[in-house]
Short mmCIF file of C-alpha atoms in Angstrom, two decimals:
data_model
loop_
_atom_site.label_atom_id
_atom_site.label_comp_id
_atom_site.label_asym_id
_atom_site.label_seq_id
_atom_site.Cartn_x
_atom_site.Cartn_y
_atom_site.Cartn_z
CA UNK A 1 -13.05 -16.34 -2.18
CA UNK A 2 -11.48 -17.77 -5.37
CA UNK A 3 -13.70 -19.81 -6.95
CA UNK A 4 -11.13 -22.46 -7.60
CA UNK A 5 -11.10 -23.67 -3.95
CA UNK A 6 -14.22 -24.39 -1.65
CA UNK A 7 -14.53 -22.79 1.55
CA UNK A 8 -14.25 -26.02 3.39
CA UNK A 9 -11.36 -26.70 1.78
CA UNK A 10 -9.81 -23.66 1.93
CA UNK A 11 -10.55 -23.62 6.27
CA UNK A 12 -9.44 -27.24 5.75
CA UNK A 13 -5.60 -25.92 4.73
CA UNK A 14 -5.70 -23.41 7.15
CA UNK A 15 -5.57 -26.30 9.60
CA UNK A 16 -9.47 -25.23 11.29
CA UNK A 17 -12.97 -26.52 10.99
CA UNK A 18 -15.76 -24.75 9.53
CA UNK A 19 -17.79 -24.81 12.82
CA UNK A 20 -15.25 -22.45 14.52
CA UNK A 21 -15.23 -20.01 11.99
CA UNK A 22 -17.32 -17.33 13.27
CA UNK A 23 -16.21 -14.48 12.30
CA UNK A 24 -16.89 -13.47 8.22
CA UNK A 25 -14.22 -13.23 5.57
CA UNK A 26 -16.35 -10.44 3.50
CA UNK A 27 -16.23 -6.86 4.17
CA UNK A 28 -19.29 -5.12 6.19
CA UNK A 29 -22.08 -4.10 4.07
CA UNK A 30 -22.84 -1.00 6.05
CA UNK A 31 -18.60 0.35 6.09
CA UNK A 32 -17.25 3.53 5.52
CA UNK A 33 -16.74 4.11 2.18
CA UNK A 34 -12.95 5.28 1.76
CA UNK A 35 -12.02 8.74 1.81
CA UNK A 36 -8.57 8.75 -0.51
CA UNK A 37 -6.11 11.00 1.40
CA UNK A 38 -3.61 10.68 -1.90
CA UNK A 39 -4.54 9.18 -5.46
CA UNK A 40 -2.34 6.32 -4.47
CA UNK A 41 -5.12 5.15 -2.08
CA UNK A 42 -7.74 2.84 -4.06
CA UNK A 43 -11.44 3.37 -3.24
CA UNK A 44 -13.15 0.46 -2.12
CA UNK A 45 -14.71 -0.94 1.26
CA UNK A 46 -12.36 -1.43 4.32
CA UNK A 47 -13.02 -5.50 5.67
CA UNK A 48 -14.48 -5.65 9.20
CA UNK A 49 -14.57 -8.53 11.67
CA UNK A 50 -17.52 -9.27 14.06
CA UNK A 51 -16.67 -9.30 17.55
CA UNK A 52 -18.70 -12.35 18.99
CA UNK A 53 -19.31 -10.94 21.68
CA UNK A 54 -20.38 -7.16 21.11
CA UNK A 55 -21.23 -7.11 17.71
CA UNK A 56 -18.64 -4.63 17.09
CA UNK A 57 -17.54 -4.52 13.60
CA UNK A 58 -13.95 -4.12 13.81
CA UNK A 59 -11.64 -3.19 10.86
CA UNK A 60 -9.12 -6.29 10.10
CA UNK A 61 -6.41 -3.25 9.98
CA UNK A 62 -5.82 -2.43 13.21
CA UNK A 63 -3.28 0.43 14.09
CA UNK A 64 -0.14 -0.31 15.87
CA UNK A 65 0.66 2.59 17.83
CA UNK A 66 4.16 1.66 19.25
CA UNK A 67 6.18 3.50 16.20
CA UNK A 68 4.65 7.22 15.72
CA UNK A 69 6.89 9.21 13.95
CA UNK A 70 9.37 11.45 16.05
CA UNK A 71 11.24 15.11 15.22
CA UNK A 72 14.39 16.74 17.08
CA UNK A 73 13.22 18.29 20.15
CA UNK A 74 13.95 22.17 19.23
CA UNK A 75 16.23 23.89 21.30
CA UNK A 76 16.96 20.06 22.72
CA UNK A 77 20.01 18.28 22.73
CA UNK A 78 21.55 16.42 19.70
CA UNK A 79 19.17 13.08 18.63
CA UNK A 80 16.89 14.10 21.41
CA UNK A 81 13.14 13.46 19.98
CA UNK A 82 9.66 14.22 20.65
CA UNK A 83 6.53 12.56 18.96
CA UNK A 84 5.67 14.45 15.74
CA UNK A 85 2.02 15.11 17.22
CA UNK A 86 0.89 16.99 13.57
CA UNK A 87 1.98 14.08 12.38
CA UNK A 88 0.68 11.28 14.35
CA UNK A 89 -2.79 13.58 14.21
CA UNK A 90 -2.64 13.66 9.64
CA UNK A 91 -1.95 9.60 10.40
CA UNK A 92 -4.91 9.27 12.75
CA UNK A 93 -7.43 11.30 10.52
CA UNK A 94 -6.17 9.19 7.25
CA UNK A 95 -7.17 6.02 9.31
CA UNK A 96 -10.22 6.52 10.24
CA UNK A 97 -11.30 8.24 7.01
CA UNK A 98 -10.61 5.29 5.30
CA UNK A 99 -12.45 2.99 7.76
CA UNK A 100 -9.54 2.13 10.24
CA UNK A 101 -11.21 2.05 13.79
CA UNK A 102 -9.08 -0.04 16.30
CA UNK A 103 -5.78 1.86 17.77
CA UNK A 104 -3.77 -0.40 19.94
CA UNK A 105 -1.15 1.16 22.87
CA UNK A 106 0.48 1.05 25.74
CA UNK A 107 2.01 2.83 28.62
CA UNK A 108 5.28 2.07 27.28
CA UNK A 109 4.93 2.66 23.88
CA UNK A 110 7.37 5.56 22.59
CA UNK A 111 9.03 5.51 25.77
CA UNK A 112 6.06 6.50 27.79
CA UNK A 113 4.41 8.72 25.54
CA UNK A 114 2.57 6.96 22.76
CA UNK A 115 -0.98 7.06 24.83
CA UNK A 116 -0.79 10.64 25.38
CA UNK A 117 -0.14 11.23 21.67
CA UNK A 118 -2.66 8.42 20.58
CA UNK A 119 -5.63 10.03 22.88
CA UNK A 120 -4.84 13.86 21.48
CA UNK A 121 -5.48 12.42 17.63
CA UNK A 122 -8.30 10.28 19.10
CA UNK A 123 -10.42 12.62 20.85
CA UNK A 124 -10.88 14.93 17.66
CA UNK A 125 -13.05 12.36 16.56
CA UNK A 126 -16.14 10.65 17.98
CA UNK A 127 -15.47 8.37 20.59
CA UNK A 128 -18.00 5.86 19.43
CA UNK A 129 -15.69 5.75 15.51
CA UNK A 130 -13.09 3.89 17.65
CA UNK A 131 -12.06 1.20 19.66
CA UNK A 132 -9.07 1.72 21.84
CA UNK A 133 -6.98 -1.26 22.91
CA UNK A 134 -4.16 -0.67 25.75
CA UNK A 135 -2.39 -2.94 27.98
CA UNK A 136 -1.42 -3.19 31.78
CA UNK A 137 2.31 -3.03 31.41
CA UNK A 138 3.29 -3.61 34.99
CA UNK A 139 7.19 -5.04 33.67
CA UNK A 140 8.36 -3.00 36.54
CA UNK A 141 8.28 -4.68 40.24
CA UNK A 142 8.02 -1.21 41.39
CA UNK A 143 4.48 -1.30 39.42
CA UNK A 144 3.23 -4.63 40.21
CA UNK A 145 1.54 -3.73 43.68
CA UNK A 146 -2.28 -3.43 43.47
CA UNK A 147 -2.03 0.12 44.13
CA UNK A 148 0.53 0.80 41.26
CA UNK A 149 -1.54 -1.50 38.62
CA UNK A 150 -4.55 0.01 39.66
CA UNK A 151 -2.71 3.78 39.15
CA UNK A 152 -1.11 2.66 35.52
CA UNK A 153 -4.80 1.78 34.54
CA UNK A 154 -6.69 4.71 35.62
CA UNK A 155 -3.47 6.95 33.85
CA UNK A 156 -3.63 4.86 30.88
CA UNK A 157 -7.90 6.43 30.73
CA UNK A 158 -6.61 9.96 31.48
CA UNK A 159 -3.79 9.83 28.72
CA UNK A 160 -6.40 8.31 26.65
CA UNK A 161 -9.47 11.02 27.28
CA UNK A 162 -11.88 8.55 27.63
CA UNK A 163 -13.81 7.20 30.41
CA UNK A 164 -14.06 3.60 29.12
CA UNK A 165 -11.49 1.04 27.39
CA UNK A 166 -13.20 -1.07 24.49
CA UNK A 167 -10.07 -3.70 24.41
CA UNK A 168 -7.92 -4.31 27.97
CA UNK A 169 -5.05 -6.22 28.01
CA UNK A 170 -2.38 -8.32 30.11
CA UNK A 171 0.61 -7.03 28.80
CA UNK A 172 2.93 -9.98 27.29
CA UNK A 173 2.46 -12.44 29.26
CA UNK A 174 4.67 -15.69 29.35
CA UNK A 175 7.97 -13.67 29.73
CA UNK A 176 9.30 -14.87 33.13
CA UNK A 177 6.67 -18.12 33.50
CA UNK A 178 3.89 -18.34 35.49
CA UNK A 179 5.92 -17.33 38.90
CA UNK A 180 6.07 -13.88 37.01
CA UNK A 181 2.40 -13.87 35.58
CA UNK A 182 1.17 -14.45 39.80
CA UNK A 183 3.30 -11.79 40.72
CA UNK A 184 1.88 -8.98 38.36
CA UNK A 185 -1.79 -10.02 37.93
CA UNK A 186 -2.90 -12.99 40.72
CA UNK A 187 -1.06 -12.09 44.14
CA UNK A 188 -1.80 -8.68 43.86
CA UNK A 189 -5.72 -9.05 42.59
CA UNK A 190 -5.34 -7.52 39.66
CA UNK A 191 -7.42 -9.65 37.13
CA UNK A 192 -9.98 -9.52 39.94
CA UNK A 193 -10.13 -6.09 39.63
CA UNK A 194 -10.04 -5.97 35.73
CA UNK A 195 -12.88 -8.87 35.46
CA UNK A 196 -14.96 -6.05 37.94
CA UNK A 197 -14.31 -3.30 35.72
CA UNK A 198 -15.71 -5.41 32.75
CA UNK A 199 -18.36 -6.46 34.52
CA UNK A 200 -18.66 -2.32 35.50
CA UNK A 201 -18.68 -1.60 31.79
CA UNK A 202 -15.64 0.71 31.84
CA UNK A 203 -13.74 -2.12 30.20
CA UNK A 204 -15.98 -3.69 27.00
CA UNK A 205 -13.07 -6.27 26.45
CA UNK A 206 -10.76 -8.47 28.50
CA UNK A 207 -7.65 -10.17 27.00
CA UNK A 208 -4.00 -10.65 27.05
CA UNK A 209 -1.12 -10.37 25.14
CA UNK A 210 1.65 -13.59 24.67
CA UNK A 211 5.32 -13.93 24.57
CA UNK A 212 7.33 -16.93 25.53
CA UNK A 213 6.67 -19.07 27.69
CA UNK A 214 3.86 -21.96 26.43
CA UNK A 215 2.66 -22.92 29.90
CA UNK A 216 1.77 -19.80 30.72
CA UNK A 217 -0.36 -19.38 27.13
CA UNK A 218 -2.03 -23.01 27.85
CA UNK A 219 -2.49 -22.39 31.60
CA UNK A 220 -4.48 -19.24 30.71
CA UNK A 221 -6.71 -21.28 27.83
CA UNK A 222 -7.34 -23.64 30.62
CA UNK A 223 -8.91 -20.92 32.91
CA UNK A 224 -11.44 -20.06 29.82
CA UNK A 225 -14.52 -20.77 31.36
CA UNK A 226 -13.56 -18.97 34.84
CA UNK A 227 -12.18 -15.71 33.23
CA UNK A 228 -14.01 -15.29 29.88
CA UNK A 229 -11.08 -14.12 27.64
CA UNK A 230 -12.95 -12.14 24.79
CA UNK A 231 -9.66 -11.96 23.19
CA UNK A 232 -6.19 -12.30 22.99
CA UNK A 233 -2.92 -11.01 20.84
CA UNK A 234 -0.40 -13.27 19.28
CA UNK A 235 2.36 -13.42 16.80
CA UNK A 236 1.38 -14.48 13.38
CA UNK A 237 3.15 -14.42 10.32
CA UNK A 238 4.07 -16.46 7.32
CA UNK A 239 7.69 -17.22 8.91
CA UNK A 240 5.82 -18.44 12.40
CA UNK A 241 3.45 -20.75 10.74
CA UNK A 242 3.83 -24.35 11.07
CA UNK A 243 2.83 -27.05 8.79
CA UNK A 244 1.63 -28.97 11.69
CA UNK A 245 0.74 -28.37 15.29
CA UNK A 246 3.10 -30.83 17.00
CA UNK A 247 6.62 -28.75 15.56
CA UNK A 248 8.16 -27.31 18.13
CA UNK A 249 8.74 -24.98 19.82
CA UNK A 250 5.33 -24.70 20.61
CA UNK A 251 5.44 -20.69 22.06
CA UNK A 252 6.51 -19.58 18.14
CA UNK A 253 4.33 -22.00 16.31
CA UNK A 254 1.80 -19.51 15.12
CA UNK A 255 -0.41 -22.76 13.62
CA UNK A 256 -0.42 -24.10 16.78
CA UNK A 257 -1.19 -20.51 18.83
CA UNK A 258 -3.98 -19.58 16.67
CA UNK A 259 -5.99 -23.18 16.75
CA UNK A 260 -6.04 -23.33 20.22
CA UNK A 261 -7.71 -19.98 19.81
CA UNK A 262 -9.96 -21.10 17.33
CA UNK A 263 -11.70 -24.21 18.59
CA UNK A 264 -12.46 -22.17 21.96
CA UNK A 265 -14.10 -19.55 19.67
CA UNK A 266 -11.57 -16.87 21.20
CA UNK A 267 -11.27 -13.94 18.41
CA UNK A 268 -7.06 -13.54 17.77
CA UNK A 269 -5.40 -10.14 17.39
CA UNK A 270 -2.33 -10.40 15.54
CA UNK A 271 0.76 -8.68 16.29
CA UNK A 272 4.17 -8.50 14.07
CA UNK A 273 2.44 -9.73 10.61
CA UNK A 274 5.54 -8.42 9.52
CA UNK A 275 8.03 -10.03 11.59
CA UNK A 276 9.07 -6.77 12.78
CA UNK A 277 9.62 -5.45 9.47
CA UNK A 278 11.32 -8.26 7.68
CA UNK A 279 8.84 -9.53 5.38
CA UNK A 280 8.38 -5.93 4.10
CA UNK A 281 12.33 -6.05 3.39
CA UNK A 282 12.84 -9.43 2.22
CA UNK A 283 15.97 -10.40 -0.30
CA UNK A 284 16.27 -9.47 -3.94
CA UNK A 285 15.23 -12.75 -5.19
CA UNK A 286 12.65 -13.06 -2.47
CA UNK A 287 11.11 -9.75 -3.70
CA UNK A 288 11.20 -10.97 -7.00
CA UNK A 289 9.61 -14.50 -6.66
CA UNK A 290 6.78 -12.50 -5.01
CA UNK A 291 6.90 -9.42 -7.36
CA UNK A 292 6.47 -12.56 -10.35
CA UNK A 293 3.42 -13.85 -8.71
CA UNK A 294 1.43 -10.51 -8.11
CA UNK A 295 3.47 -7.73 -9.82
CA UNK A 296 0.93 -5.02 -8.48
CA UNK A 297 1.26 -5.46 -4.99
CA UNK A 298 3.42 -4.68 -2.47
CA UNK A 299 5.76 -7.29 -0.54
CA UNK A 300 4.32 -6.28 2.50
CA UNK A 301 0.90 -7.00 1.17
CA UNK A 302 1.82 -10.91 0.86
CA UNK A 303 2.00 -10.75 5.04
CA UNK A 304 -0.71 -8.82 5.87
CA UNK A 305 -3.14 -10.78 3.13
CA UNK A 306 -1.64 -13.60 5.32
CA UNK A 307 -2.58 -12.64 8.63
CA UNK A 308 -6.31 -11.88 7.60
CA UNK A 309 -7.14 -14.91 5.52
CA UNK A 310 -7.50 -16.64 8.97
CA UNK A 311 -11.33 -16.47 9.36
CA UNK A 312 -10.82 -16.24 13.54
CA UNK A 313 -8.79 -12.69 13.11
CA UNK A 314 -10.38 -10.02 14.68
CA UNK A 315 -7.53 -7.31 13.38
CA UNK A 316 -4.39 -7.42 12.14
CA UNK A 317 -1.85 -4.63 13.93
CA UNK A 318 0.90 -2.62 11.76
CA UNK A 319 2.81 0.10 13.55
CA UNK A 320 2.47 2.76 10.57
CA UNK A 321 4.92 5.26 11.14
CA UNK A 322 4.75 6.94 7.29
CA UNK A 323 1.51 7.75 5.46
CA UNK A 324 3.09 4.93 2.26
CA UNK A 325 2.47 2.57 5.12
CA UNK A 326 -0.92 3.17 5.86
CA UNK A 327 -1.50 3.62 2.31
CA UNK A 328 -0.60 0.53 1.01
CA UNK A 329 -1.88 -1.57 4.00
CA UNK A 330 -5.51 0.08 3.45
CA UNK A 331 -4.59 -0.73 -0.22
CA UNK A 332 -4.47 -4.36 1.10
CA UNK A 333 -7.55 -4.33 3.04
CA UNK A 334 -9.98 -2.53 1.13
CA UNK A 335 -11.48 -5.00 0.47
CA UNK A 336 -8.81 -7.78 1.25
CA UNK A 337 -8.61 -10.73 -0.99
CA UNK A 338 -7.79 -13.91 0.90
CA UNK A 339 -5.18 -16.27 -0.51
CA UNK A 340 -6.06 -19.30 -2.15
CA UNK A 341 -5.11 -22.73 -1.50
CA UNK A 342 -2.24 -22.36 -3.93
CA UNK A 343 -0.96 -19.13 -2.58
CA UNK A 344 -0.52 -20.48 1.07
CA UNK A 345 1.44 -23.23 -0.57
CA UNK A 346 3.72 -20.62 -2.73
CA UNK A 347 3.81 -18.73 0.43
CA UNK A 348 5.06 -21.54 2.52
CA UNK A 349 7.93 -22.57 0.24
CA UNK A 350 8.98 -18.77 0.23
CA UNK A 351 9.78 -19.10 3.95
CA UNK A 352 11.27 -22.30 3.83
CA UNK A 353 13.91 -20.37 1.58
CA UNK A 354 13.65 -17.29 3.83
CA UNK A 355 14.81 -19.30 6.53
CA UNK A 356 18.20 -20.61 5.27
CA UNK A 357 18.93 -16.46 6.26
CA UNK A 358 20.70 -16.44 9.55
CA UNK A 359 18.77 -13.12 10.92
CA UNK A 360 18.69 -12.21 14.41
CA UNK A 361 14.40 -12.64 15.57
CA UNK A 362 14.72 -8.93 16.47
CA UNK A 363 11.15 -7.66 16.06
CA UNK A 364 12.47 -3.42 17.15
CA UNK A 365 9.84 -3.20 19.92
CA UNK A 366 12.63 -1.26 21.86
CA UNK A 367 11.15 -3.81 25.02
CA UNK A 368 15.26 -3.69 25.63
CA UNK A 369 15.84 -0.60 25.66
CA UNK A 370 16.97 2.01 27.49
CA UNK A 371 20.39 0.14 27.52
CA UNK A 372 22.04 1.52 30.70
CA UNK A 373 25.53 1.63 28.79
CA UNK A 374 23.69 4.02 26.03
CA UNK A 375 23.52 1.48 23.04
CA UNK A 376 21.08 1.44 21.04
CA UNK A 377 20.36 -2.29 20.49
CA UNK A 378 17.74 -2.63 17.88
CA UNK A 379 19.40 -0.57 15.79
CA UNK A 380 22.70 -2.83 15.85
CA UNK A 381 20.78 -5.84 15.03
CA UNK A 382 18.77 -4.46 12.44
CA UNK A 383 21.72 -2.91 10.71
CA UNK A 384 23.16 -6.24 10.74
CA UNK A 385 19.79 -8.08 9.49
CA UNK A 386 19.54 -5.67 6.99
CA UNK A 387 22.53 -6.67 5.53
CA UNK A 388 22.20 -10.03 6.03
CA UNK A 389 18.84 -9.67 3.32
CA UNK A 390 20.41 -7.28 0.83
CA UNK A 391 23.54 -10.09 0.92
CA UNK A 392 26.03 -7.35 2.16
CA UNK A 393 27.41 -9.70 4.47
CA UNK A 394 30.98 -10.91 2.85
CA UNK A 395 32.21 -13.82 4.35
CA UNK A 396 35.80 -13.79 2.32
CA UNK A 397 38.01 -11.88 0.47
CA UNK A 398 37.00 -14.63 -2.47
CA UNK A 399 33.97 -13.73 -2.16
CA UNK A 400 32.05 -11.90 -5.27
CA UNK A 401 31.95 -7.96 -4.77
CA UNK A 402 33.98 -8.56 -1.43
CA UNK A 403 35.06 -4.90 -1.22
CA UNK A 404 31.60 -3.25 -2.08
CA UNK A 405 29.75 -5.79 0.48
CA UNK A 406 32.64 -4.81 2.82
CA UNK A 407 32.32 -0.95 2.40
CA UNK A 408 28.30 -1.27 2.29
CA UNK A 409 28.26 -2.79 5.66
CA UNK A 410 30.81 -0.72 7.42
CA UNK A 411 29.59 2.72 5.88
CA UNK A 412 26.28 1.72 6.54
CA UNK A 413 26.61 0.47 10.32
CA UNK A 414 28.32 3.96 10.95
CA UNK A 415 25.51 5.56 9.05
CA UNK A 416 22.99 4.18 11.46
CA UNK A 417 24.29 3.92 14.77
CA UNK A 418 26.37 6.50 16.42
CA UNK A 419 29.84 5.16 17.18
CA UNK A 420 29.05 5.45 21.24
CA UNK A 421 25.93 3.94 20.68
CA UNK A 422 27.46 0.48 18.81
CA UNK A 423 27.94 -2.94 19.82
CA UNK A 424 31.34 -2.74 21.34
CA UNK A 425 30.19 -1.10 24.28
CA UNK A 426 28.62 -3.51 25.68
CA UNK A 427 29.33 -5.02 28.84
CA UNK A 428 27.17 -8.03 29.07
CA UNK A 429 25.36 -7.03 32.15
CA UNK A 430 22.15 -9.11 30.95
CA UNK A 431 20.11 -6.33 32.00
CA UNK A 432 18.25 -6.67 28.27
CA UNK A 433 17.88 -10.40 27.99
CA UNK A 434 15.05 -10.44 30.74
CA UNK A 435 12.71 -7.92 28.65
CA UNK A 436 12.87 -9.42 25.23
CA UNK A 437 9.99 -11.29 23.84
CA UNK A 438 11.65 -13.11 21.25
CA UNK A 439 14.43 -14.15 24.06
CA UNK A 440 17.39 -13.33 21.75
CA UNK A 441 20.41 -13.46 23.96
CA UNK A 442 21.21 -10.05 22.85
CA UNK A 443 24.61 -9.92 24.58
CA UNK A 444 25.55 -12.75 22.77
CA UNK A 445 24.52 -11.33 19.46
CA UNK A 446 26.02 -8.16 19.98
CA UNK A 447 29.33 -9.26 20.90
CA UNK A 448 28.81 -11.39 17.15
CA UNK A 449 28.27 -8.31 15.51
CA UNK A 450 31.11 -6.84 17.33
CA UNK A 451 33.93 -9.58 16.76
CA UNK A 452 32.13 -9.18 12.53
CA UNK A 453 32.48 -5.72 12.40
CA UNK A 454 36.70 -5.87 13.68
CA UNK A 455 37.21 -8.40 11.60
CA UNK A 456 36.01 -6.87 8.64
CA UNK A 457 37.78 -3.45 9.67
CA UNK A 458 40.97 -5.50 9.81
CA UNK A 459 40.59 -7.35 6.55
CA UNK A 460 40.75 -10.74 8.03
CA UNK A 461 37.68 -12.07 6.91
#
């Protein structure tokens, strides 16, 4: 750490005691040296965590495997995809030779696919140089029955080609309350089943996954002792952190998530470090202010440094689609140099002026999609987020550089989304609203971008 600022008082701004630290800041002794797959790639050590529990040393870069890269499906219609598997396999390799070893998926990752892909890369390499982390997604009713869970988690090992899954989790709990969390893991037996399989060996970790609702987060921290989380996932970023745990909302107060964690010595997996994206795209001046401070590093870098200076992070998850990436992130973590006292507080007042940016909390986990009217939602929203941080968004014809704000957005929202595929075609069935994490009401939001987007076409603005 920087020797300007004590560890106790370091913990101390973090908001945690020392006693619930457990797991070390340093990088393992005994890692992989790097293996540079370009010159950009530094050498150094990779930083691990130490499971409590196992003794596993995990690497605090954890790969997100909800984004691998896609290609046009030859011979296949127009826009139809597949997963780039050469691709996701040069990714994979790159990883681990550089001492990334936990891959985190799904069963609805990529639309269904990203396991299938994930276990191909995977199972060129020794099993025991990874940890795999997937998820019971049972979303569906039609896979909530014990036989269906039961037939989603045996798949998720076959997709996976392995006989054994090092991190298990509930899939996002919180979205729907705890009616919803009874119906997919309690009624039907499920955990019971999971906490067996643990107890079998052929699952080495048992955790879950939040969104939403609070209750359902607390009610699950109150059944600690009974069900023996060894983990679980939540949102952390500079944008979610609170000074103080009593802000609300409580379900995106990322201070508040992560200390409840803490003082029950639960290890935390972070998910969306990067807010989806956004605090790798921040505003000109935002870039700059941080550029100023550490002109070597990346933007990006400021998040993920972040996420890991919390002592009770077992990983930190990035969904890496290009090799830059995963270059720069194991740039960031090789070793990774925690912030001091003074760059959490520099860090804090940047989001206090990233805030007065009216973005939509759209985080592109696709949990919306497929829209059954064919529009591609994320895409709309980020469009108009992107805008919204390059200050593209002209609010009247007095406005400086009206016209090339004007033309920027319009060109550009044509340039991304296919005209059929756009918010005006939506119908406000809802049908979205139910599956999204960060409960945007995307009808709502869409029909804004819609009644924008005429406006400016029409010159009224």
């Amino acid at each position: 750490m920087n020797n300007n600022i004590s560890r106790r008082g370091f913990l101390k701004r973090l908001g945690i005691g020392t006693s619930v630290a457990s797991l070390t800041l340093a990088g393992c002794k005994n890692a992989t040296k790097a293996v540079s797959a370009s010159p950009d790639l530094k050498e150094g050590e990779m930083t691990y965590r130490t499971n409590p529990k196992t003794g596993e040393k995990v690497s605090i870069l954890g790969y997100g495997c909800m984004r691998w890269p896609t290609k046009p499906v030859e011979g296949g219609a127009e826009g139809e995809e597949e997963i780039d598997q050469e691709m996701v396999n040069r990714l994979v390799d790159t990883a681990l030779e550089n001492g990334v070893n936990y891959f985190d998926t799904s069963p609805v990752y990529c639309q269904g696919k990203s396991e299938k892909a994930t276990g191909i890369a995977l199972s060129r390499h020794p099993r025991e140089s990874y940890y795999i982390a997937t998820k019971l997604s049972n979303f569906n009713p039609a896979t909530q029955s014990r036989e269906a869970s039961i037939e989603m988690y045996k798949n998720s090992m076959k997709e996976l080609q392995t006989d054994y899954i090092d991190y298990m989790l509930l899939h996002a709990v919180g979205g729907g309350g705890l009616e919803t969390l009874n119906q997919r893991y309690f009624d039907n037996g499920i955990l019971d089943f999971l906490m067996k399989e643990r107890e079998a060996g052929r699952i080495k970790n048992l955790g879950f996954s939040y969104h939403g609702d609070i209750e359902v987060f607390d009610y699950l921290l109150s059944k600690h002792d009974e069900y023996k989380w060894d983990f679980v996932q939540i949102q952390l970023n500079y944008m979610d952190w609170k000074h103080t745990a009593e802000e609300e909302p409580l379900s995106t107060n990322a201070n508040y998530l992560y200390q409840e964690l803490a003082k029950r010595e639960i290890p935390a997996v972070i998910m969306e470090p990067l807010l989806g994206g956004r605090l790798s795209k921040v505003p000109d001046h935002i870039a700059n202010r941080l550029k100023q401070r550490n002109p070597e590093e990346s933007v990006a870098s400021w998040a993920f440094r972040f996420a890991g200076t919390h002592p009770d992070v077992l990983t930190v998850l990035s969904g890496m689609t290009y090799m830059e990436h995963l270059e720069d992130n194991i740039h960031t973590y090789s070793p990774l140099n925690p912030l001091t006292e003074e760059d959490l507080v520099f860090l804090q007042e940047t989001a206090d002026i990233m805030k007065q940016y009216p973005t939509v909390p759209c985080n592109d986990c696709k949990y919306c999609m497929p829209c059954p009217y064919g529009i591609d939602i994320p895409a709309n929203l980020l469009h108009y987020n992107k805008c919204v941080n390059e200050d593209n968004i002209p609010t009247s014809k007095q406005s400086p550089k009206y016209a090339e704000a004007r033309r920027a957005f319009l060109v550009g929202y044509d340039r991304s989304v296919p005209k059929l595929r756009q918010a005006s075609h939506c119908i406000g069935c809802r049908k979205c609203v139910h599956h999204c994490p960060q409960e945007i009401d995307i009808p709502a939001e869409l029909h804004r971008i819609d009644e924008y987007v005429e406006k400016l076409k029409q010159q009224i603005i």
